[in-house]
Coordinates of C-alpha atoms and ligand atoms in Angstrom, one line a residue:
M1 CA 6.2 -23.1 -2.8
P2 CA 7.4 -22.3 -6.3
E3 CA 6.3 -24.5 -9.1
I4 CA 9.6 -25.9 -10.2
A5 CA 10.3 -29.5 -11.0
V6 CA 13.8 -30.9 -10.4
N7 CA 14.4 -34.0 -12.5
P8 CA 17.8 -35.8 -12.0
L9 CA 19.7 -36.4 -15.2
H10 CA 22.4 -38.8 -13.9
P11 CA 22.9 -40.9 -10.8
S12 CA 25.8 -38.8 -9.5
L13 CA 24.9 -35.2 -10.5
G14 CA 22.9 -33.0 -12.8
A15 CA 19.2 -32.1 -12.9
E16 CA 16.8 -30.6 -15.3
I17 CA 14.7 -27.7 -14.0
A18 CA 11.3 -27.5 -15.6
G19 CA 8.7 -24.8 -15.1
V20 CA 11.1 -21.8 -15.1
D21 CA 11.2 -19.1 -17.7
L22 CA 14.5 -17.3 -17.1
G23 CA 13.4 -14.4 -19.2
K24 CA 10.9 -13.4 -16.4
P25 CA 11.8 -12.0 -13.0
L26 CA 12.3 -14.8 -10.4
D27 CA 10.6 -14.4 -7.0
P28 CA 12.7 -14.9 -3.8
A29 CA 11.3 -18.4 -3.2
T30 CA 12.2 -19.6 -6.7
R31 CA 15.7 -18.1 -6.3
E32 CA 16.2 -19.9 -3.0
A33 CA 14.9 -23.2 -4.5
L34 CA 17.3 -22.9 -7.4
Q35 CA 20.3 -22.2 -5.1
R36 CA 19.4 -25.3 -3.1
A37 CA 19.0 -27.4 -6.2
L38 CA 22.4 -26.3 -7.5
A39 CA 24.1 -27.1 -4.2
E40 CA 22.5 -30.6 -4.2
H41 CA 22.7 -31.5 -7.9
L42 CA 25.8 -29.4 -8.9
A43 CA 24.7 -28.9 -12.6
L44 CA 21.3 -27.6 -13.6
V45 CA 19.8 -27.6 -17.1
F46 CA 17.0 -25.3 -18.3
H47 CA 15.8 -26.1 -21.8
D48 CA 14.1 -23.9 -24.4
Q49 CA 15.1 -20.5 -23.1
S50 CA 15.0 -17.4 -25.2
L51 CA 17.0 -14.6 -23.6
T52 CA 18.4 -11.2 -24.4
P53 CA 21.7 -10.3 -22.8
D54 CA 19.9 -8.2 -20.2
Q55 CA 17.4 -10.9 -19.3
Y56 CA 20.2 -13.4 -19.0
L57 CA 22.2 -11.2 -16.7
A58 CA 19.1 -10.6 -14.5
A59 CA 18.3 -14.3 -14.3
V60 CA 21.8 -15.5 -13.2
T61 CA 21.7 -13.2 -10.2
A62 CA 19.6 -16.0 -8.6
F63 CA 23.0 -17.7 -8.1
G64 CA 25.1 -14.7 -7.2
P65 CA 26.3 -11.3 -8.6
P66 CA 28.0 -11.5 -12.1
M67 CA 31.7 -11.0 -11.9
R68 CA 34.1 -9.8 -14.5
Q69 CA 35.9 -12.5 -16.6
H70 CA 39.6 -12.0 -17.1
Y71 CA 40.0 -12.5 -20.8
S72 CA 38.5 -9.2 -21.8
Q73 CA 39.1 -9.7 -25.5
H74 CA 36.3 -12.2 -25.4
H75 CA 33.7 -10.0 -23.7
M76 CA 30.4 -9.4 -25.6
P77 CA 30.5 -5.9 -27.0
G78 CA 28.5 -3.7 -24.7
Y79 CA 28.2 -6.4 -22.0
A80 CA 31.4 -6.8 -20.2
D81 CA 30.0 -9.4 -17.8
I82 CA 29.1 -11.8 -20.6
G83 CA 32.0 -13.8 -22.2
L84 CA 31.6 -15.3 -25.7
V85 CA 32.8 -18.9 -25.9
W86 CA 33.4 -19.1 -29.7
H87 CA 36.1 -20.8 -31.6
R88 CA 35.9 -18.3 -34.5
N89 CA 37.5 -15.6 -32.4
G90 CA 40.6 -17.7 -31.9
Q91 CA 39.6 -19.6 -28.7
R92 CA 40.5 -23.3 -28.3
P93 CA 37.9 -25.4 -26.5
A94 CA 38.9 -25.9 -22.8
E95 CA 39.3 -29.6 -23.1
R96 CA 41.2 -30.2 -19.8
W97 CA 39.3 -30.8 -16.6
H98 CA 39.2 -27.6 -14.5
T99 CA 37.1 -25.3 -12.4
D100 CA 36.9 -21.6 -13.4
H101 CA 38.8 -18.5 -12.3
T102 CA 40.7 -20.0 -9.3
N103 CA 43.1 -17.0 -9.6
R104 CA 40.5 -14.9 -7.8
E105 CA 40.3 -14.4 -4.1
R106 CA 36.5 -15.1 -4.3
P107 CA 36.3 -17.4 -7.2
P108 CA 32.9 -18.0 -8.9
A109 CA 30.2 -19.9 -7.1
A110 CA 28.9 -20.9 -10.5
T111 CA 29.6 -20.7 -14.2
V112 CA 26.5 -20.3 -16.4
L113 CA 26.4 -21.1 -20.1
Y114 CA 23.7 -20.3 -22.6
G115 CA 23.6 -22.2 -25.9
V116 CA 23.1 -19.7 -28.7
E117 CA 24.5 -21.5 -31.7
I118 CA 25.0 -25.3 -31.5
P119 CA 26.8 -27.6 -34.0
S120 CA 24.7 -30.5 -35.3
A121 CA 27.0 -33.1 -33.5
G122 CA 29.6 -33.1 -30.7
G123 CA 30.7 -30.0 -28.9
G124 CA 29.2 -31.1 -25.5
T125 CA 30.2 -30.0 -22.0
S126 CA 31.1 -32.6 -19.3
V127 CA 30.8 -31.9 -15.5
A128 CA 32.4 -34.1 -12.9
N129 CA 31.2 -34.4 -9.3
M130 CA 34.3 -33.5 -7.2
R131 CA 32.3 -34.1 -3.9
A132 CA 31.9 -37.8 -5.0
A133 CA 35.6 -37.8 -6.1
Y134 CA 36.7 -36.7 -2.7
A135 CA 34.5 -39.2 -0.9
A136 CA 35.9 -42.1 -3.1
L137 CA 39.6 -41.4 -2.2
P138 CA 41.4 -43.6 0.3
E139 CA 41.2 -42.0 3.8
D140 CA 44.9 -41.4 4.1
E141 CA 44.9 -39.5 0.8
R142 CA 41.9 -37.4 1.9
R143 CA 43.7 -36.5 5.1
R144 CA 46.8 -35.5 3.1
L145 CA 44.8 -33.4 0.5
D146 CA 43.0 -31.7 3.4
T147 CA 46.4 -30.1 4.3
L148 CA 47.5 -29.0 0.8
R149 CA 47.0 -25.6 -0.8
T150 CA 47.5 -24.4 -4.4
V151 CA 49.0 -21.0 -5.5
N152 CA 47.0 -19.7 -8.4
S153 CA 47.5 -17.2 -11.2
L154 CA 46.5 -16.8 -14.8
D155 CA 47.2 -19.6 -17.3
R156 CA 50.7 -19.4 -18.7
D157 CA 49.6 -21.1 -21.9
H158 CA 47.3 -18.3 -23.0
P159 CA 49.6 -16.0 -24.9
D160 CA 46.8 -13.7 -26.0
T161 CA 46.1 -12.5 -22.5
L162 CA 46.1 -8.7 -22.5
P163 CA 48.7 -7.0 -20.3
E164 CA 46.1 -5.1 -18.4
D165 CA 44.2 -8.3 -17.5
R166 CA 47.5 -10.0 -16.4
E167 CA 48.2 -6.9 -14.2
K168 CA 44.7 -7.0 -12.7
F169 CA 44.1 -10.8 -12.3
G170 CA 47.6 -12.3 -12.3
K171 CA 48.7 -11.9 -8.7
P172 CA 49.1 -15.2 -6.8
I173 CA 46.1 -16.4 -4.8
V174 CA 46.2 -19.3 -2.4
H175 CA 43.3 -21.8 -2.1
P176 CA 42.8 -25.1 -0.2
M177 CA 42.8 -28.2 -2.4
V178 CA 39.7 -29.4 -0.5
R179 CA 36.9 -26.9 0.2
T180 CA 33.7 -27.1 2.2
H181 CA 30.6 -26.1 0.2
P182 CA 29.0 -23.1 1.9
V183 CA 25.4 -24.2 1.2
H184 CA 25.7 -28.0 1.3
G185 CA 28.4 -28.4 4.0
S186 CA 30.2 -31.2 2.2
R187 CA 33.8 -31.3 1.1
A188 CA 35.1 -31.4 -2.5
V189 CA 38.5 -31.5 -4.3
Y190 CA 39.2 -28.1 -5.6
F191 CA 42.0 -27.0 -8.0
H192 CA 42.6 -25.8 -11.6
I193 CA 45.6 -27.6 -13.0
T194 CA 46.8 -24.9 -15.4
K195 CA 46.1 -22.0 -13.0
A196 CA 47.9 -23.6 -10.1
L197 CA 51.5 -22.5 -10.4
C198 CA 52.3 -25.1 -7.7
I199 CA 51.1 -26.8 -4.6
E200 CA 52.7 -25.1 -1.6
G201 CA 55.9 -26.9 -0.6
M202 CA 56.1 -28.8 -3.9
S203 CA 58.0 -28.0 -7.1
P204 CA 55.8 -26.9 -10.1
E205 CA 56.7 -30.2 -11.9
D206 CA 55.8 -32.4 -8.9
S207 CA 52.6 -30.3 -8.4
R208 CA 51.5 -30.8 -12.0
A209 CA 52.3 -34.5 -12.0
Y210 CA 50.3 -35.0 -8.7
M211 CA 47.3 -33.0 -10.0
E212 CA 47.4 -35.0 -13.3
D213 CA 47.5 -38.2 -11.4
L214 CA 44.6 -37.1 -9.2
I215 CA 42.4 -36.2 -12.2
G216 CA 43.2 -39.5 -13.9
R217 CA 42.2 -41.5 -10.8
M218 CA 39.3 -39.4 -9.6
I219 CA 37.3 -38.6 -12.7
R220 CA 35.6 -41.8 -13.7
P221 CA 32.5 -42.1 -15.9
E222 CA 30.3 -42.8 -12.9
I223 CA 30.8 -39.2 -11.6
V224 CA 30.4 -37.4 -14.9
Y225 CA 27.3 -35.8 -16.4
H226 CA 27.8 -35.1 -20.2
H227 CA 25.7 -32.3 -21.5
Q228 CA 24.8 -32.5 -25.2
W229 CA 23.8 -29.0 -26.2
R230 CA 20.5 -27.9 -27.7
K231 CA 19.9 -24.4 -28.8
G232 CA 18.2 -22.5 -26.0
D233 CA 19.8 -24.6 -23.1
V234 CA 21.1 -22.9 -20.0
L235 CA 23.6 -25.0 -18.1
V236 CA 24.5 -23.8 -14.5
I237 CA 27.6 -25.5 -13.1
D238 CA 28.5 -25.3 -9.4
D239 CA 32.2 -24.4 -9.4
R240 CA 32.6 -25.1 -5.7
A241 CA 32.3 -28.9 -6.1
T242 CA 32.8 -29.8 -9.7
M243 CA 35.3 -29.7 -12.6
H244 CA 34.2 -29.3 -16.2
R245 CA 35.6 -29.6 -19.7
A246 CA 34.6 -28.8 -23.2
H247 CA 34.6 -31.3 -26.1
G248 CA 36.2 -30.1 -29.3
D249 CA 34.7 -33.0 -31.3
Y250 CA 32.6 -30.9 -33.7
D251 CA 32.8 -29.7 -37.2
R252 CA 34.6 -26.4 -37.1
S253 CA 32.8 -25.2 -40.2
Q254 CA 29.7 -25.0 -38.0
S255 CA 29.3 -22.3 -35.4
R256 CA 29.3 -23.0 -31.6
V257 CA 28.5 -20.0 -29.5
L258 CA 27.9 -20.1 -25.8
W259 CA 27.3 -17.0 -23.7
R260 CA 29.2 -17.4 -20.4
I261 CA 28.5 -15.6 -17.1
I262 CA 30.3 -16.3 -13.9
V263 CA 28.9 -15.3 -10.5
E264 CA 30.9 -14.4 -7.5
G265 CA 31.1 -16.9 -4.6
D266 CA 32.8 -17.2 -1.2
R267 CA 36.5 -17.4 -0.5
P268 CA 37.2 -21.2 -0.4
V269 CA 37.7 -22.6 3.1
L270 CA 38.1 -26.1 4.5
A271 CA 35.8 -26.1 7.6
Ligands
LIG301 FE1 35.7 -23.4 -17.8

């Protein structure tokens, strides 16, 4: 068995993985153990990593094949599968709860972030357990949510989206609002509030109001792991059963640079 230690970070989700150098090739048993740990704990933290872009891209294949991110103006030069999360190129921190890239037919299984430059305070990332959120809903609401589907496209409030990206990634994609995790077998609430144009059969306004209401009721501190970044951290987020958000509460005269990779997952289904 591979020598990895999985140390839970929070009662609901999140675990630190010790004993893995992501800069070295990972053997099949370690890759399998990491996939299982992600499905179980939903957020994995690796500390003190030192990675080149090529090493980072190779390491994340443990969770799936890297997939292209749709805001191509933020790609790392020379590395189109790494996105730069960086306020100094005009990005605003994604402070709303969401899961990534729901406008894709096969949305990411995971989002991976690598902390390259970290401000001295604030600027954390929070991850909410949407498996626990689903389980805590009243039974009649769970049954109703099981029948609902969202229609997804690119965010309307990103005016800097390039026309070629809108062309490639903007066509409407329908996903269930509750999905079954392909590894874990459990159900989780699944939607991206600003990528969902509407819930099928509901007006855009009613859809938005319902999703806002759901987020307000579901995401309580008991189901949230807050990651305070240290330089060299790698955070892997299971996009199939969580939502996450950034925190913009840091000094903008300091740099905050995360390298982001998303890896392809399955088409969401409710089984
Ligand atoms: Fe995100």
